[in-house]
mmCIF file of C-alpha atoms and ligand atoms in Angstrom:
data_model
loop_
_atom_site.group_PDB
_atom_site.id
_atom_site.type_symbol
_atom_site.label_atom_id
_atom_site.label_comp_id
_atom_site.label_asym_id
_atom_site.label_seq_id
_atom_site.Cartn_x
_atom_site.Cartn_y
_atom_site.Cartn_z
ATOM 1 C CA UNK A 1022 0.000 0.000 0.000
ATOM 2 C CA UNK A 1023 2.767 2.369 0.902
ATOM 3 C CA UNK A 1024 5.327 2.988 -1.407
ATOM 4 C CA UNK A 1025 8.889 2.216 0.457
ATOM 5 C CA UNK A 1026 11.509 4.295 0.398
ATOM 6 C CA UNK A 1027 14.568 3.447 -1.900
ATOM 7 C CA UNK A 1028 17.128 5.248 0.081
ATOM 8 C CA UNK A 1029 16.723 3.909 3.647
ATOM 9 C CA UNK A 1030 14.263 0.543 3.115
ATOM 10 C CA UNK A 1031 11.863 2.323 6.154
ATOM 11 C CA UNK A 1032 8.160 2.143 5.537
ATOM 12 C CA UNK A 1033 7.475 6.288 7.150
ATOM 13 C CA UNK A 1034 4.924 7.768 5.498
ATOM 14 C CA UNK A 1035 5.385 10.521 6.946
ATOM 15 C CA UNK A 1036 8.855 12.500 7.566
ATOM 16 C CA UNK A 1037 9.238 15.944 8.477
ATOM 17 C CA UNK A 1038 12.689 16.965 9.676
ATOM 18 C CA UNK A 1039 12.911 20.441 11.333
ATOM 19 C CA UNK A 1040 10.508 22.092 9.325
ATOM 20 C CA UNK A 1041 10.236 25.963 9.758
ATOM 21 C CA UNK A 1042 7.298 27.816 7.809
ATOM 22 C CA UNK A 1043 7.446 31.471 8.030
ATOM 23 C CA UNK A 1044 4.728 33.637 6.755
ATOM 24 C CA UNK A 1045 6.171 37.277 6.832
ATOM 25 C CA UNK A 1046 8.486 37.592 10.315
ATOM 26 C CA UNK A 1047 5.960 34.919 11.842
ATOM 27 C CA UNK A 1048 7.257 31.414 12.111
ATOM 28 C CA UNK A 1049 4.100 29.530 11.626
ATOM 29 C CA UNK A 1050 6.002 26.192 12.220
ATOM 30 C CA UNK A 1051 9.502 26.414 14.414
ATOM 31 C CA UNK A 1052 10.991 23.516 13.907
ATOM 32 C CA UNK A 1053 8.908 20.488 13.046
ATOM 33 C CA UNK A 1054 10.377 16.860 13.275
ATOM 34 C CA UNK A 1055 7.545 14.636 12.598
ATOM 35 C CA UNK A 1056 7.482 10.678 11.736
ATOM 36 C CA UNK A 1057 4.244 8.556 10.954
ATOM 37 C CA UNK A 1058 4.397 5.188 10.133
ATOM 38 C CA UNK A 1059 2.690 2.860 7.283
ATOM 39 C CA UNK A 1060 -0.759 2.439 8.804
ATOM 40 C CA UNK A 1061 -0.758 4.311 11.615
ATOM 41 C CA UNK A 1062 -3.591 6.993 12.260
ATOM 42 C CA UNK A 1063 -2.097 10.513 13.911
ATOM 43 C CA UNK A 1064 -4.504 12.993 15.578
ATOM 44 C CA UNK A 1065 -2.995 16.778 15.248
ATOM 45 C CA UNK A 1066 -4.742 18.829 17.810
ATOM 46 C CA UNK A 1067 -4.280 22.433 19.007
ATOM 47 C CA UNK A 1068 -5.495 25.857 19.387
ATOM 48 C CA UNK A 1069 -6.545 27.794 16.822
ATOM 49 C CA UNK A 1070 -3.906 29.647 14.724
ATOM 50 C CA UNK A 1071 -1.111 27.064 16.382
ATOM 51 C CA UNK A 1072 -0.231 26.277 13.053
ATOM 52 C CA UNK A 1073 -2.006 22.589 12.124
ATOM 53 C CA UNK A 1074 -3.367 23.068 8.583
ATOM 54 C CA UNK A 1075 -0.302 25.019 7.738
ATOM 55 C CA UNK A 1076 1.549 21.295 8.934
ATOM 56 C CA UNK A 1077 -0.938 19.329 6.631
ATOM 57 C CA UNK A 1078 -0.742 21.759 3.782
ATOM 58 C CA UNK A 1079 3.043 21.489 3.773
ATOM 59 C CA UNK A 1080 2.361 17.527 3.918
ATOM 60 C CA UNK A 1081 -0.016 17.357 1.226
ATOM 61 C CA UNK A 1082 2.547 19.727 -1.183
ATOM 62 C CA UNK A 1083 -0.266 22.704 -1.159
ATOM 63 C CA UNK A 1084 2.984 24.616 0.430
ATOM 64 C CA UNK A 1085 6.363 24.670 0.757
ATOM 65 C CA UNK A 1086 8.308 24.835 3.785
ATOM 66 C CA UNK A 1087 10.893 28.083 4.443
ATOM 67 C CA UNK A 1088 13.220 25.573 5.475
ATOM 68 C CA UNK A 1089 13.619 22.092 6.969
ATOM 69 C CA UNK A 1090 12.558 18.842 4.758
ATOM 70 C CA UNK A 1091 9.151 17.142 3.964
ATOM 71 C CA UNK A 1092 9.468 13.497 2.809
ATOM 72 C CA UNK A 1093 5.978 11.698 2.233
ATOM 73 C CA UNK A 1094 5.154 8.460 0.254
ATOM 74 C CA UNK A 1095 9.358 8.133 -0.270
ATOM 75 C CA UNK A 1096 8.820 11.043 -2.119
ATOM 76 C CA UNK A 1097 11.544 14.540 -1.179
ATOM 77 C CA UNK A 1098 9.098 17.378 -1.669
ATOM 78 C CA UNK A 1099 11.834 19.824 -2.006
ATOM 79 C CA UNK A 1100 12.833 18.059 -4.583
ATOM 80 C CA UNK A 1101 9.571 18.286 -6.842
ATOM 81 C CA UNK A 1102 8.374 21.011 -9.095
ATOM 82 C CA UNK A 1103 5.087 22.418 -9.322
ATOM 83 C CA UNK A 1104 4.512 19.846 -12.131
ATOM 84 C CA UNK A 1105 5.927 16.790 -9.786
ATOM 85 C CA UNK A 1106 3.898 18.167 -6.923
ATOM 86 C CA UNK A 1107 0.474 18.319 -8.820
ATOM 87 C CA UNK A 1108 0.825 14.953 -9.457
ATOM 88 C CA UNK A 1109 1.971 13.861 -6.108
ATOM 89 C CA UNK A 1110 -1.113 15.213 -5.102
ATOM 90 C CA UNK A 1111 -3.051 13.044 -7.491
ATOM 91 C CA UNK A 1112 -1.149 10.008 -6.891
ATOM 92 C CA UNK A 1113 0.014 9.866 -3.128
ATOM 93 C CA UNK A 1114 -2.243 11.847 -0.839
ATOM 94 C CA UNK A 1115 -5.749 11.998 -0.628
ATOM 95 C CA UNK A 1116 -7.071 15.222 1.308
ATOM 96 C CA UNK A 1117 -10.397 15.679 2.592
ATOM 97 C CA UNK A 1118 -11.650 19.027 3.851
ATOM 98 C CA UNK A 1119 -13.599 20.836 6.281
ATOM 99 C CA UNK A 1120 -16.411 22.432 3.575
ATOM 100 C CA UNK A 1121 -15.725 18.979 1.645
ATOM 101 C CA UNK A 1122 -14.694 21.264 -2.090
ATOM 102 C CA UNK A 1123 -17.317 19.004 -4.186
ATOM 103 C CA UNK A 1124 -18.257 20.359 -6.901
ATOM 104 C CA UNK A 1125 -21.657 21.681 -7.109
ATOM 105 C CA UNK A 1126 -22.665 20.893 -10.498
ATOM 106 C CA UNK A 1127 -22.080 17.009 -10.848
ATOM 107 C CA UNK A 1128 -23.515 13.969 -8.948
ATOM 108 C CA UNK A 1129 -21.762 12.963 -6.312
ATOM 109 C CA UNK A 1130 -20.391 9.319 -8.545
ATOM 110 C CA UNK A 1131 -19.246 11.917 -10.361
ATOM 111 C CA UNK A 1132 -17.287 14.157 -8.055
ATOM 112 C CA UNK A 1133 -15.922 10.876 -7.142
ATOM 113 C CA UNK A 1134 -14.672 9.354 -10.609
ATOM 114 C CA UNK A 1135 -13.367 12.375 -11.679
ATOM 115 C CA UNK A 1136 -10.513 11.996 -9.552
ATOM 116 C CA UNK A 1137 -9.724 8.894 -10.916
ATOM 117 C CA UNK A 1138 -9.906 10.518 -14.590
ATOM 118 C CA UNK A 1139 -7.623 13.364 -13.720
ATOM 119 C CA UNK A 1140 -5.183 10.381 -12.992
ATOM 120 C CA UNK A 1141 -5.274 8.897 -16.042
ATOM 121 C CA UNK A 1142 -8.199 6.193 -15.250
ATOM 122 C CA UNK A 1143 -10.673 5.668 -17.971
ATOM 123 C CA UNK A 1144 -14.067 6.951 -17.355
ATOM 124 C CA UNK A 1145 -15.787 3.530 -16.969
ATOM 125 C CA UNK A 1146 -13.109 2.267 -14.765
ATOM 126 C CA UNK A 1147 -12.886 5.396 -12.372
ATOM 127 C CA UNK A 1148 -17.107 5.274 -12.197
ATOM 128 C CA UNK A 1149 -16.504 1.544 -11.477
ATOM 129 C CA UNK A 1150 -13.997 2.134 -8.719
ATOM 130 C CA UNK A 1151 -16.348 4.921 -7.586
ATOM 131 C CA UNK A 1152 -18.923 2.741 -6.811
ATOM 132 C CA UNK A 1153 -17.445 -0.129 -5.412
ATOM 133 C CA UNK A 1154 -15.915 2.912 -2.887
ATOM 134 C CA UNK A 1155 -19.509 4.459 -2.356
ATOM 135 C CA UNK A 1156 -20.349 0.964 -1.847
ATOM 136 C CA UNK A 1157 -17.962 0.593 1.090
ATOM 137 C CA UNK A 1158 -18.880 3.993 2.364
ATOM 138 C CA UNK A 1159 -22.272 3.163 2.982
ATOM 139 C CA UNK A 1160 -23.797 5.621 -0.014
ATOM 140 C CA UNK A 1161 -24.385 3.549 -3.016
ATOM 141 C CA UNK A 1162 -27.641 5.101 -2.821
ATOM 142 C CA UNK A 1163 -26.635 8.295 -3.622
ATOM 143 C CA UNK A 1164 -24.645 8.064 -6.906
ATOM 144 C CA UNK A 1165 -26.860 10.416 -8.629
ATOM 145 C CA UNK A 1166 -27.458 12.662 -6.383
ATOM 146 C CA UNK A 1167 -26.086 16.500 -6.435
ATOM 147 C CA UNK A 1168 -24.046 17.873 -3.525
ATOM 148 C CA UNK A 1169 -27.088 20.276 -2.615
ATOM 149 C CA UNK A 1170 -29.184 17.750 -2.202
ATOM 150 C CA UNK A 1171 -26.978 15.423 0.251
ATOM 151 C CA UNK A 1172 -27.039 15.517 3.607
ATOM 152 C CA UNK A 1173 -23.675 17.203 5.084
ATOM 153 C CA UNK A 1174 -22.312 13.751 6.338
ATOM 154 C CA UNK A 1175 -22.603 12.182 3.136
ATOM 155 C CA UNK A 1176 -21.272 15.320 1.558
ATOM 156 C CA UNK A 1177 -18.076 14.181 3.590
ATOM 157 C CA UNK A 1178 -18.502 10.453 2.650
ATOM 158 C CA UNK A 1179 -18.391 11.460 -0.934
ATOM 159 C CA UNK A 1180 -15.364 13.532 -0.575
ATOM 160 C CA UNK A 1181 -13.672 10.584 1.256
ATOM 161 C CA UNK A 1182 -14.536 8.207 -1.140
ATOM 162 C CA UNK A 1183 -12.816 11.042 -3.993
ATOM 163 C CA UNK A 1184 -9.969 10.917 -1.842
ATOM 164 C CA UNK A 1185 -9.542 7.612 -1.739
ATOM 165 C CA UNK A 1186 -9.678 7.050 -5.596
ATOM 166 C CA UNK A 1187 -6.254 6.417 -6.110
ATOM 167 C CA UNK A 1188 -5.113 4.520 -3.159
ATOM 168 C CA UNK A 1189 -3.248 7.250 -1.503
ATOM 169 C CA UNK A 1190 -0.583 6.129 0.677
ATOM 170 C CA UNK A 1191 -1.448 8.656 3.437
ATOM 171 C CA UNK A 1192 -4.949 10.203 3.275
ATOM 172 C CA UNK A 1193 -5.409 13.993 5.123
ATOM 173 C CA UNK A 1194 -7.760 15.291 6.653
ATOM 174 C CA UNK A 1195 -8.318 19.138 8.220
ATOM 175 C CA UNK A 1196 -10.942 19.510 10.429
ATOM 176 C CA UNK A 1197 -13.509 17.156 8.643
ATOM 177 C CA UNK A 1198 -16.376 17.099 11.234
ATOM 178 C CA UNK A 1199 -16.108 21.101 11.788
ATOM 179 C CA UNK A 1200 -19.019 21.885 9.551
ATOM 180 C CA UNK A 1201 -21.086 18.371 10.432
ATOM 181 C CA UNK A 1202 -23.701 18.142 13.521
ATOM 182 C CA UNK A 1203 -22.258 15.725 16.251
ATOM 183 C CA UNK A 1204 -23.785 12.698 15.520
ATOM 184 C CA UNK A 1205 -22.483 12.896 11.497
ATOM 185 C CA UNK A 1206 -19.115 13.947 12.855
ATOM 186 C CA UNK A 1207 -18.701 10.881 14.932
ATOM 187 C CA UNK A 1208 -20.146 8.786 12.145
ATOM 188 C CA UNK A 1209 -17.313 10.355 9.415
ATOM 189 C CA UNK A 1210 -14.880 9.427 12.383
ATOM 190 C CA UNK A 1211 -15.370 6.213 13.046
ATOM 191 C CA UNK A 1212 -15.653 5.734 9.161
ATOM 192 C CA UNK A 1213 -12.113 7.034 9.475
ATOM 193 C CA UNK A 1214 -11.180 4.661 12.158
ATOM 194 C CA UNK A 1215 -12.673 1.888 9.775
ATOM 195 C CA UNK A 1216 -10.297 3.058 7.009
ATOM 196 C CA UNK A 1217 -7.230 2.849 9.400
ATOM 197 C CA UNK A 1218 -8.500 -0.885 10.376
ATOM 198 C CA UNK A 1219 -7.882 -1.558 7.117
ATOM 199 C CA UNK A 1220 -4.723 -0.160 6.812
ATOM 200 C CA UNK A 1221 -5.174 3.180 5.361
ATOM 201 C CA UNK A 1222 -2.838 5.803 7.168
ATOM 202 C CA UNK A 1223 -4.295 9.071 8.592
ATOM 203 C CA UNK A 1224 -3.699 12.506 9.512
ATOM 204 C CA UNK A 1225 -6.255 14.373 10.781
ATOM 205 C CA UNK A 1226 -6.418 17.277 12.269
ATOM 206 C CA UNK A 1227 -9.387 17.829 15.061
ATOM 207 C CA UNK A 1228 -10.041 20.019 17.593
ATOM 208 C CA UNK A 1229 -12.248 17.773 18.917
ATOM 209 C CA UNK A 1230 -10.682 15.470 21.645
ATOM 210 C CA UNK A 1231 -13.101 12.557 21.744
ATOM 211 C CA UNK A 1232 -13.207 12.508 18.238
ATOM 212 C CA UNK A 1233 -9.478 12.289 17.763
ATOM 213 C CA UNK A 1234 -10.042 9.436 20.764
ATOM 214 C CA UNK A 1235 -11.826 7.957 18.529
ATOM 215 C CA UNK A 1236 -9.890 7.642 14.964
ATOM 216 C CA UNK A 1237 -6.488 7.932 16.490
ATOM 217 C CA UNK A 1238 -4.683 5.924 18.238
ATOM 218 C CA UNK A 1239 -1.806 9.098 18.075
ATOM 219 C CA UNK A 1240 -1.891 12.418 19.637
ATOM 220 C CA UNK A 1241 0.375 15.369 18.384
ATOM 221 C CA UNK A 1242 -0.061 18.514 20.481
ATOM 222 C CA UNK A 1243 0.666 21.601 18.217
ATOM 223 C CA UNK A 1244 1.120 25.009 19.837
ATOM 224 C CA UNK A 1245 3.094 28.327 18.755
ATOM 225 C CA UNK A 1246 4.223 26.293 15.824
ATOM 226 C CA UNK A 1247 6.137 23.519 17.666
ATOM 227 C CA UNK A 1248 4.970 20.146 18.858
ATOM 228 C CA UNK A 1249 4.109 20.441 22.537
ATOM 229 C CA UNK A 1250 3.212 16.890 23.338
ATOM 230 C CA UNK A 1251 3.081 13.459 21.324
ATOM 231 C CA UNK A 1252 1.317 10.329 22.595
ATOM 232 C CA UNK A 1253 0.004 7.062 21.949
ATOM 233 C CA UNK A 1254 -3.583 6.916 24.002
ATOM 234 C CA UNK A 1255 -5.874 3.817 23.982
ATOM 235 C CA UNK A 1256 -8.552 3.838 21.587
ATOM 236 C CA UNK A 1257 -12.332 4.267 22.439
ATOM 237 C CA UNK A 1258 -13.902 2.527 19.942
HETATM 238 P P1 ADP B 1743 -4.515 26.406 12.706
HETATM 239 O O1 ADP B 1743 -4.852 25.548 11.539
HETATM 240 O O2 ADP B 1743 -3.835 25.678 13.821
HETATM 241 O O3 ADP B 1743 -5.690 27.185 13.209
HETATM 242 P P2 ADP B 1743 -2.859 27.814 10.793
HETATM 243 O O4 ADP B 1743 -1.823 26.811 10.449
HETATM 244 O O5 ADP B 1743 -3.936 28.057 9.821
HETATM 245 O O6 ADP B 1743 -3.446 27.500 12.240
HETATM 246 O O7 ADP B 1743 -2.138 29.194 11.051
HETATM 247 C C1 ADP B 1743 -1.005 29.337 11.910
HETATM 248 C C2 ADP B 1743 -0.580 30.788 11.946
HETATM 249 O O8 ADP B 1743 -0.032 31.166 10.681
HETATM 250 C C3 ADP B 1743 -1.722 31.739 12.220
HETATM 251 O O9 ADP B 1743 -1.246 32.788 13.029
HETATM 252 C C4 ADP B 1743 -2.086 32.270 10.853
HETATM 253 O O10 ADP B 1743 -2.620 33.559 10.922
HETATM 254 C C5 ADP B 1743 -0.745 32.251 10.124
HETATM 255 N N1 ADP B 1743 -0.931 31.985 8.688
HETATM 256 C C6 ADP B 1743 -1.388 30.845 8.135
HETATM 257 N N2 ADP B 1743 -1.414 30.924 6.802
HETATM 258 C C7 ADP B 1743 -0.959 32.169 6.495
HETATM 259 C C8 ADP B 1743 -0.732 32.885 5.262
HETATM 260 N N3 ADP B 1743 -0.983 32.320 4.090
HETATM 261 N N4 ADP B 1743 -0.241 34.141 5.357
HETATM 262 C C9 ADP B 1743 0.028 34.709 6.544
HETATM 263 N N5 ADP B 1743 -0.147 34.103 7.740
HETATM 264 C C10 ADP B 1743 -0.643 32.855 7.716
HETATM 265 MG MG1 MG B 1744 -6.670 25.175 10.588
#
């Protein structure tokens, strides 16, 4: 599932070595050293501002760091070009968001497929992989439907199953129960924690500390930029 790296034979996923982000004079990450292993599911909590999606967007190649290095999938990100680093995106991660980004005007199969396409899958085999994921994700049903007209739950189970199209070594995740009702944001959790069962490895951050309880079986404290605490907790499932 996870590509290994050539260089060192390790199976990290994840490897951020003393990563600095600066956004003006304001280090937005001071010093970052970060490891997450194949199949492991990593919680980033934190206040608000302490600099967690700017962490995930440097992961996921939206950003690059002002200094420091950002290894994911095997892959140096320093070492990509905007080019390399669109299709890392396509290929690697899969990111799902807090206002899910679906697009408005097609069904949600195909907000789905189209993923697939934009990787090079044929349309008929990115619908079929599309379905067999809505399948798994509990909203078959829905294949037709437009994002409107879904509930905001299944809004998020479509954009999982997009962002699980192409069998991303380390699906993301930033705040992906902020804009659901409780009971939907535990159910997109523990759909999470599902995924990880299976071996899928996750980042997610949360501000939520039940729900990261309950997906992760990793805690990484972020605040002022730094990493004030990492554990491993038991997982209430
Ligand atoms: P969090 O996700 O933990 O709420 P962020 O990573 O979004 O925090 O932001 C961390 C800090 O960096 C905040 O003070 C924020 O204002 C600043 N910041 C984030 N992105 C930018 C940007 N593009 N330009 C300037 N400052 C930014
Ligand atoms: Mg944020």
């Amino acid at each position: 599932m996870t590509k290994t790296d050539r260089h060192t034979g390790t199976t990290d996923v994840v490897r951020l070595t003393d990563v600095r982000k600066d956004f003006g004079d304001y280090a937005a990450l001071d010093g970052v050293s970060l490891t997450i292993g194949a199949g492991e599911a990593v919680a980033v909590m934190g206040p608000s501002g302490s600099g967690k999606s700017t962490l995930l967007n440097l992961v996921s190649g939206l950003d690059r760091p002002s200094s420091g290095s950002v290894v994911v999938g095997g892959q140096d990100l320093g070492g990509l070009d905007e080019k390399g680093l669109a299709l890392f995106r396509r290929r690697t991660i899969g990111v799902v968001f807090q206002f899910f980004n679906l697009l408005d005007d097609l069904p949600a199969l195909d907000n789905i497929a189209l993923a697939g396409q934009l990787s090079g899958l044929k349309a008929s085999a990115a619908r079929e992989r599309g379905l067999e994921l809505m399948g798994e994700l509990g909203i078959a049903d829905r294949r037709d439907v437009y994002p409107a007209a879904l509930s905001g739950g299944e809004r998020q189970r479509v954009a999982t199953a997009r962002a699980l199209m192409n069998r991303p070594a380390l699906l993301l995740a930033d705040e992906p129960t902020g804009a659901l009702d409780s009971r939907s944001g535990e159910q997109v959790m523990q759909l999470l924690a599902d995924l990880n069962e299976l071996g899928q490895t996750l980042l997610i951050v949360t501000h939520d500390p039940r729900l990261a309880a309950q997906c992760a079986r990793r805690v990484v404290e972020v605040a002022d930029g730094r990493i004030a605490r990492d554990r491993s907790t038991a997982v209430a499932r």
